[in-house]
Amino acid sequence: MKDIVTLLLLFSIIGCTAQQPYKRTLKLMGSRFDITVVANNSIQANKYIDTAVAEISRIEKLISSWNPNSQTSEINRNAGIQPVKVDSELFQLIERAIGISKLTDGAFDISYASMDKIWKFDGSMTVMPSKEEITASVSKVGFQNIILDKKNSTIFLKLKGMKIGFGAIGKGYVADKAKDLLISKGVPAGIINASGDMNTWGKQPNGKEWNVAITNPMDKNKVFALLPITNGAVVTSGNYEKYVNFNGKRYTHIIDPRTGYPSTGIISVTVFAPKAELADALTTSVFVMGKETGLDRINQLPKIECIIIDDKGNITKSKNIEIDKL
């Protein structure tokens, strides 16, 4: 009996050390999430994934502009009326978002949410909006009108009708927070894929790095490159599906919050950064800034790299990145 117990114990120890990746796909924040964790067994893995899901749901309740009970909705309701006291977490997120707005000369702006939706990318547009309509559509946009009071932890939107939203940074932020929480729980490795906002840590059980596939925007069913990524984030944004053509020019669904005009010339941007929040915001910013300005700005930032594909299929990359094409 003693030998059997010893043998069972030995198998138990071996089982505990044979870690493998476990993945769950689910819908969160209205988008597809793929959460992968390296764990000893499925019971442990499910516990870890449940922890990540709870954290993502918690943050969604805080930052969602669709939830009337969120602090973000409270800020928007009180635009032009009074400041709103918020949790330090939301205050700091807005503070960082404004920092990215300054870094990108307003190409990124969380007050984009107050834009009038005059552009339609569902095939229903037959004429281009007038200059007057386009100018009016962004009249309430401007990060300069988001007033932060650090002492009282309040946010005030100066203009009535002004709104903020986290559509271009929120999924990156929750990917960061879920990753940090899982690391604190002792999860050795994993991937949080928040609808294309990917954050990784550790390595695969076989010791190899996680590989990220970059989609070919000319054929979304194909991959044109695989890049290894260790303890970092990568975000790819593409606008090769949502666009309109007017006067021989293609206008895509990512709109410049400063002018109201859609971005042109770029169809895919991939940004590598230590944090998914920053990578998320910068992909949108590069679209708006354009290839030359966007690439120049990325090259000035430490530990940030990018790959840009223009509407002619040309690939441009930042100075410190190597691509092995497939």
Short mmCIF file of C-alpha atoms in Angstrom, two decimals:
data_model
loop_
_atom_site.label_atom_id
_atom_site.label_comp_id
_atom_site.label_asym_id
_atom_site.label_seq_id
_atom_site.Cartn_x
_atom_site.Cartn_y
_atom_site.Cartn_z
CA MET A 1 0.00 0.00 0.00
CA LYS A 2 2.84 2.35 0.88
CA ASP A 3 4.39 1.83 -2.58
CA ILE A 4 1.06 2.61 -4.27
CA VAL A 5 0.68 5.82 -2.22
CA THR A 6 4.24 6.84 -3.11
CA LEU A 7 3.57 6.10 -6.76
CA LEU A 8 0.34 8.11 -6.73
CA LEU A 9 2.14 10.99 -5.03
CA LEU A 10 4.87 10.83 -7.65
CA PHE A 11 2.31 10.98 -10.46
CA SER A 12 0.66 13.91 -8.70
CA ILE A 13 3.95 15.83 -8.56
CA ILE A 14 4.70 15.07 -12.20
CA GLY A 15 1.20 16.19 -13.16
CA CYS A 16 1.67 19.48 -11.34
CA THR A 17 4.85 20.28 -13.20
CA ALA A 18 3.51 19.44 -16.67
CA GLN A 19 2.20 22.89 -17.40
CA GLN A 20 0.37 23.66 -20.61
CA PRO A 21 -1.59 26.55 -22.12
CA TYR A 22 -5.37 26.70 -21.64
CA LYS A 23 -7.52 29.06 -23.71
CA ARG A 24 -11.04 30.39 -23.39
CA THR A 25 -12.89 32.55 -25.94
CA LEU A 26 -15.72 34.76 -24.77
CA LYS A 27 -17.52 38.04 -25.45
CA LEU A 28 -16.64 40.95 -23.19
CA MET A 29 -17.08 44.71 -23.67
CA GLY A 30 -19.05 43.87 -26.80
CA SER A 31 -15.99 42.26 -28.41
CA ARG A 32 -14.25 38.91 -28.70
CA PHE A 33 -11.67 38.14 -26.03
CA ASP A 34 -9.27 35.17 -26.08
CA ILE A 35 -7.65 34.54 -22.70
CA THR A 36 -4.78 32.04 -22.58
CA VAL A 37 -3.01 31.01 -19.38
CA VAL A 38 -0.27 28.50 -18.69
CA ALA A 39 -1.34 26.30 -15.78
CA ASN A 40 -0.89 22.87 -14.20
CA ASN A 41 -4.40 21.68 -15.03
CA SER A 42 -7.78 22.81 -16.35
CA ILE A 43 -9.21 23.47 -12.88
CA GLN A 44 -6.39 25.88 -12.04
CA ALA A 45 -6.58 27.46 -15.50
CA ASN A 46 -10.33 28.07 -15.26
CA LYS A 47 -9.87 29.72 -11.88
CA TYR A 48 -7.25 32.05 -13.35
CA ILE A 49 -9.39 32.89 -16.37
CA ASP A 50 -12.42 33.56 -14.17
CA THR A 51 -10.27 36.02 -12.20
CA ALA A 52 -9.31 37.84 -15.42
CA VAL A 53 -12.94 37.97 -16.60
CA ALA A 54 -14.05 39.46 -13.27
CA GLU A 55 -11.38 42.15 -13.54
CA ILE A 56 -12.37 43.02 -17.12
CA SER A 57 -16.04 43.23 -16.11
CA ARG A 58 -15.16 45.47 -13.16
CA ILE A 59 -13.31 47.92 -15.38
CA GLU A 60 -16.04 47.89 -18.01
CA LYS A 61 -18.53 49.08 -15.38
CA LEU A 62 -16.19 51.98 -14.63
CA ILE A 63 -15.31 53.16 -18.14
CA SER A 64 -18.29 52.17 -20.31
CA SER A 65 -20.08 55.16 -21.84
CA TRP A 66 -22.97 52.80 -22.71
CA ASN A 67 -23.67 51.97 -19.08
CA PRO A 68 -25.77 54.83 -17.62
CA ASN A 69 -24.53 53.93 -14.12
CA SER A 70 -20.82 54.25 -14.94
CA GLN A 71 -18.67 57.16 -13.78
CA THR A 72 -17.88 57.88 -17.43
CA SER A 73 -21.58 58.36 -18.19
CA GLU A 74 -21.87 60.62 -15.14
CA ILE A 75 -19.02 62.77 -16.49
CA ASN A 76 -20.75 63.03 -19.87
CA ARG A 77 -24.14 63.90 -18.36
CA ASN A 78 -22.56 66.77 -16.43
CA ALA A 79 -20.68 68.26 -19.40
CA GLY A 80 -20.87 72.05 -19.22
CA ILE A 81 -22.62 71.80 -15.84
CA GLN A 82 -20.29 70.68 -13.07
CA PRO A 83 -17.20 68.57 -12.25
CA VAL A 84 -17.72 64.91 -11.31
CA LYS A 85 -15.74 63.12 -8.61
CA VAL A 86 -14.30 59.84 -9.88
CA ASP A 87 -12.20 56.92 -8.65
CA SER A 88 -8.45 57.47 -8.82
CA GLU A 89 -8.21 54.65 -11.40
CA LEU A 90 -10.47 56.46 -13.87
CA PHE A 91 -8.84 59.81 -13.12
CA GLN A 92 -5.40 58.40 -13.92
CA LEU A 93 -6.63 56.72 -17.12
CA ILE A 94 -8.05 60.05 -18.35
CA GLU A 95 -4.86 61.81 -17.30
CA ARG A 96 -2.75 59.37 -19.34
CA ALA A 97 -5.14 59.69 -22.30
CA ILE A 98 -4.64 63.46 -22.29
CA GLY A 99 -0.89 62.85 -22.18
CA ILE A 100 -1.19 60.76 -25.36
CA SER A 101 -3.27 63.52 -26.96
CA LYS A 102 -0.45 65.99 -26.30
CA LEU A 103 2.12 63.50 -27.58
CA THR A 104 0.20 63.05 -30.85
CA ASP A 105 -0.85 66.69 -31.33
CA GLY A 106 -4.49 65.72 -30.81
CA ALA A 107 -4.55 62.83 -33.31
CA PHE A 108 -5.70 60.76 -30.34
CA ASP A 109 -8.51 62.30 -28.31
CA ILE A 110 -10.98 60.58 -25.95
CA SER A 111 -13.45 63.45 -26.50
CA TYR A 112 -13.93 62.03 -30.03
CA ALA A 113 -17.12 60.56 -28.54
CA SER A 114 -18.86 63.91 -29.05
CA MET A 115 -18.34 63.80 -32.83
CA ASP A 116 -21.53 63.87 -34.88
CA LYS A 117 -21.64 60.64 -36.87
CA ILE A 118 -21.98 62.14 -40.34
CA TRP A 119 -19.81 59.53 -42.08
CA LYS A 120 -21.43 56.17 -42.83
CA PHE A 121 -19.34 53.16 -43.78
CA ASP A 122 -22.14 50.68 -44.33
CA GLY A 123 -22.57 51.39 -48.04
CA SER A 124 -25.38 53.92 -47.55
CA MET A 125 -23.35 57.08 -48.28
CA THR A 126 -23.78 58.45 -51.80
CA VAL A 127 -22.43 62.00 -51.38
CA MET A 128 -19.60 63.44 -49.36
CA PRO A 129 -20.60 65.64 -46.39
CA SER A 130 -20.14 69.39 -46.90
CA LYS A 131 -17.22 71.29 -45.35
CA GLU A 132 -19.68 72.98 -43.01
CA GLU A 133 -21.12 69.66 -41.83
CA ILE A 134 -17.65 68.23 -41.29
CA THR A 135 -16.50 71.28 -39.29
CA ALA A 136 -19.65 71.22 -37.17
CA SER A 137 -19.25 67.50 -36.47
CA VAL A 138 -16.13 68.10 -34.35
CA SER A 139 -17.19 71.37 -32.69
CA LYS A 140 -17.42 69.69 -29.26
CA VAL A 141 -14.18 67.71 -29.61
CA GLY A 142 -11.01 68.88 -27.90
CA PHE A 143 -8.96 67.32 -25.10
CA GLN A 144 -8.01 70.86 -23.99
CA ASN A 145 -11.58 71.18 -22.67
CA ILE A 146 -11.23 68.21 -20.30
CA ILE A 147 -10.46 69.82 -16.94
CA LEU A 148 -8.71 67.67 -14.34
CA ASP A 149 -8.66 68.56 -10.65
CA LYS A 150 -6.15 66.20 -9.08
CA LYS A 151 -6.67 67.47 -5.54
CA ASN A 152 -10.40 66.72 -5.59
CA SER A 153 -10.18 63.85 -8.13
CA THR A 154 -12.78 65.46 -10.39
CA ILE A 155 -13.26 65.59 -14.15
CA PHE A 156 -15.10 68.43 -15.88
CA LEU A 157 -16.01 68.68 -19.56
CA LYS A 158 -16.22 72.40 -20.29
CA LEU A 159 -18.61 72.29 -23.25
CA LYS A 160 -22.25 71.28 -23.03
CA GLY A 161 -22.79 68.23 -25.26
CA MET A 162 -19.16 67.15 -24.93
CA LYS A 163 -18.49 63.44 -24.32
CA ILE A 164 -15.57 61.16 -23.64
CA GLY A 165 -15.21 57.51 -24.62
CA PHE A 166 -12.53 54.86 -24.35
CA GLY A 167 -13.09 53.01 -27.61
CA ALA A 168 -9.51 53.61 -28.76
CA ILE A 169 -7.80 52.80 -25.47
CA GLY A 170 -10.19 50.82 -23.25
CA LYS A 171 -9.51 47.29 -24.51
CA GLY A 172 -5.77 47.88 -24.28
CA TYR A 173 -6.20 49.10 -20.73
CA VAL A 174 -8.22 46.07 -19.60
CA ALA A 175 -5.67 43.76 -21.26
CA ASP A 176 -2.94 45.40 -19.17
CA LYS A 177 -4.95 45.19 -15.96
CA ALA A 178 -5.94 41.54 -16.50
CA LYS A 179 -2.32 40.62 -17.25
CA ASP A 180 -1.01 42.42 -14.13
CA LEU A 181 -3.60 40.71 -11.95
CA LEU A 182 -2.80 37.23 -13.30
CA ILE A 183 0.93 37.81 -12.79
CA SER A 184 0.21 38.82 -9.18
CA LYS A 185 -1.69 35.51 -8.78
CA GLY A 186 1.37 33.56 -9.89
CA VAL A 187 0.38 32.75 -13.48
CA PRO A 188 3.77 32.17 -15.18
CA ALA A 189 2.75 32.95 -18.75
CA GLY A 190 -0.19 33.79 -20.95
CA ILE A 191 -1.88 36.01 -23.51
CA ILE A 192 -4.76 38.43 -23.17
CA ASN A 193 -6.17 39.03 -26.66
CA ALA A 194 -8.77 41.77 -26.39
CA SER A 195 -10.17 41.73 -29.91
CA GLY A 196 -6.74 42.27 -31.45
CA ASP A 197 -5.16 44.11 -28.52
CA MET A 198 -2.67 41.46 -27.42
CA ASN A 199 -0.66 41.43 -24.22
CA THR A 200 1.73 38.61 -23.40
CA TRP A 201 3.99 37.57 -20.57
CA GLY A 202 6.32 34.67 -19.92
CA LYS A 203 7.01 31.96 -22.48
CA GLN A 204 5.28 28.89 -23.81
CA PRO A 205 5.76 25.69 -21.74
CA ASN A 206 8.28 24.48 -24.35
CA GLY A 207 10.45 27.53 -23.60
CA LYS A 208 9.71 29.26 -26.88
CA GLU A 209 8.43 32.82 -27.16
CA TRP A 210 4.83 33.55 -28.06
CA ASN A 211 4.47 34.39 -31.75
CA VAL A 212 2.14 37.06 -33.08
CA ALA A 213 0.71 36.77 -36.58
CA ILE A 214 0.35 39.97 -38.60
CA THR A 215 -2.61 39.78 -41.00
CA ASN A 216 -2.08 40.65 -44.63
CA PRO A 217 -4.51 43.57 -45.17
CA MET A 218 -4.68 42.78 -48.88
CA ASP A 219 -5.98 39.30 -47.99
CA LYS A 220 -7.26 39.07 -44.42
CA ASN A 221 -7.27 35.26 -44.60
CA LYS A 222 -3.49 35.24 -44.94
CA VAL A 223 -0.65 36.13 -42.59
CA PHE A 224 2.35 37.98 -43.98
CA ALA A 225 4.64 37.80 -40.93
CA LEU A 226 5.14 36.09 -37.58
CA LEU A 227 6.94 38.02 -34.86
CA PRO A 228 8.05 36.75 -31.45
CA ILE A 229 6.91 38.79 -28.46
CA THR A 230 7.95 38.45 -24.84
CA ASN A 231 6.31 40.35 -21.99
CA GLY A 232 4.89 43.07 -24.19
CA ALA A 233 1.88 44.17 -26.16
CA VAL A 234 1.02 44.33 -29.83
CA VAL A 235 -2.04 45.94 -31.37
CA THR A 236 -3.06 45.86 -35.02
CA SER A 237 -5.71 48.14 -36.46
CA GLY A 238 -6.97 47.76 -40.00
CA ASN A 239 -9.48 49.80 -41.94
CA TYR A 240 -9.49 47.80 -45.16
CA GLU A 241 -13.14 46.82 -44.69
CA LYS A 242 -14.84 50.07 -43.65
CA TYR A 243 -14.33 52.84 -46.18
CA VAL A 244 -16.02 55.00 -48.83
CA ASN A 245 -14.76 56.34 -52.15
CA PHE A 246 -15.39 59.91 -53.31
CA ASN A 247 -13.74 61.59 -56.30
CA GLY A 248 -11.28 58.72 -56.65
CA LYS A 249 -10.11 58.99 -53.05
CA ARG A 250 -10.65 56.37 -50.34
CA TYR A 251 -11.82 57.62 -46.93
CA THR A 252 -11.63 55.11 -44.06
CA HIS A 253 -13.56 54.80 -40.81
CA ILE A 254 -10.84 56.15 -38.50
CA ILE A 255 -11.59 59.87 -38.35
CA ASP A 256 -9.26 62.72 -37.41
CA PRO A 257 -10.86 64.22 -34.27
CA ARG A 258 -9.27 67.60 -35.07
CA THR A 259 -10.77 68.04 -38.52
CA GLY A 260 -13.66 65.58 -38.89
CA TYR A 261 -12.13 64.09 -42.04
CA PRO A 262 -11.44 60.34 -42.26
CA SER A 263 -7.86 59.12 -42.45
CA THR A 264 -6.43 58.29 -45.87
CA GLY A 265 -3.43 56.46 -47.28
CA ILE A 266 -2.96 53.77 -44.58
CA ILE A 267 -4.84 50.49 -44.35
CA SER A 268 -3.05 48.74 -41.47
CA VAL A 269 -0.97 49.76 -38.45
CA THR A 270 0.67 47.41 -35.96
CA VAL A 271 2.27 48.89 -32.84
CA PHE A 272 4.51 47.06 -30.36
CA ALA A 273 4.80 48.57 -26.88
CA PRO A 274 5.37 47.55 -23.26
CA LYS A 275 1.68 48.31 -22.51
CA ALA A 276 -1.39 47.48 -24.60
CA GLU A 277 -3.05 50.72 -23.51
CA LEU A 278 -0.34 52.77 -25.21
CA ALA A 279 -0.15 50.49 -28.27
CA ASP A 280 -3.94 50.72 -28.66
CA ALA A 281 -3.92 54.53 -28.61
CA LEU A 282 -0.92 54.81 -30.92
CA THR A 283 -2.35 52.62 -33.68
CA THR A 284 -5.26 55.05 -34.07
CA SER A 285 -2.90 58.02 -33.82
CA VAL A 286 -0.63 56.78 -36.63
CA PHE A 287 -3.64 56.35 -38.94
CA VAL A 288 -4.65 59.96 -38.28
CA MET A 289 -1.15 61.46 -38.42
CA GLY A 290 -0.29 59.67 -41.67
CA LYS A 291 2.67 57.50 -42.60
CA GLU A 292 5.50 60.03 -42.48
CA THR A 293 4.46 61.94 -39.36
CA GLY A 294 3.30 58.80 -37.59
CA LEU A 295 6.54 56.93 -38.27
CA ASP A 296 8.62 59.92 -37.19
CA ARG A 297 6.70 60.14 -33.90
CA ILE A 298 7.05 56.40 -33.22
CA ASN A 299 10.80 56.54 -33.89
CA GLN A 300 11.14 59.16 -31.16
CA LEU A 301 9.50 56.97 -28.51
CA PRO A 302 11.57 54.47 -26.48
CA LYS A 303 10.57 50.78 -26.65
CA ILE A 304 7.85 51.48 -29.23
CA GLU A 305 7.91 49.99 -32.74
CA CYS A 306 5.43 49.87 -35.60
CA ILE A 307 4.64 48.37 -38.99
CA ILE A 308 2.59 50.46 -41.44
CA ILE A 309 0.96 49.17 -44.61
CA ASP A 310 -0.34 51.78 -47.02
CA ASP A 311 -3.18 51.50 -49.51
CA LYS A 312 -0.71 50.49 -52.26
CA GLY A 313 0.47 47.50 -50.22
CA ASN A 314 3.83 49.06 -49.32
CA ILE A 315 5.25 48.03 -45.95
CA THR A 316 7.05 50.62 -43.82
CA LYS A 317 8.53 49.84 -40.43
CA SER A 318 10.12 51.75 -37.57
CA LYS A 319 13.88 51.71 -37.28
CA ASN A 320 14.39 48.92 -34.72
CA ILE A 321 12.12 46.18 -35.96
CA GLU A 322 12.93 43.16 -38.11
CA ILE A 323 10.25 41.34 -40.09
CA ASP A 324 10.58 37.78 -41.29
CA LYS A 325 7.96 37.59 -44.04
CA LEU A 326 6.21 34.29 -44.60
#
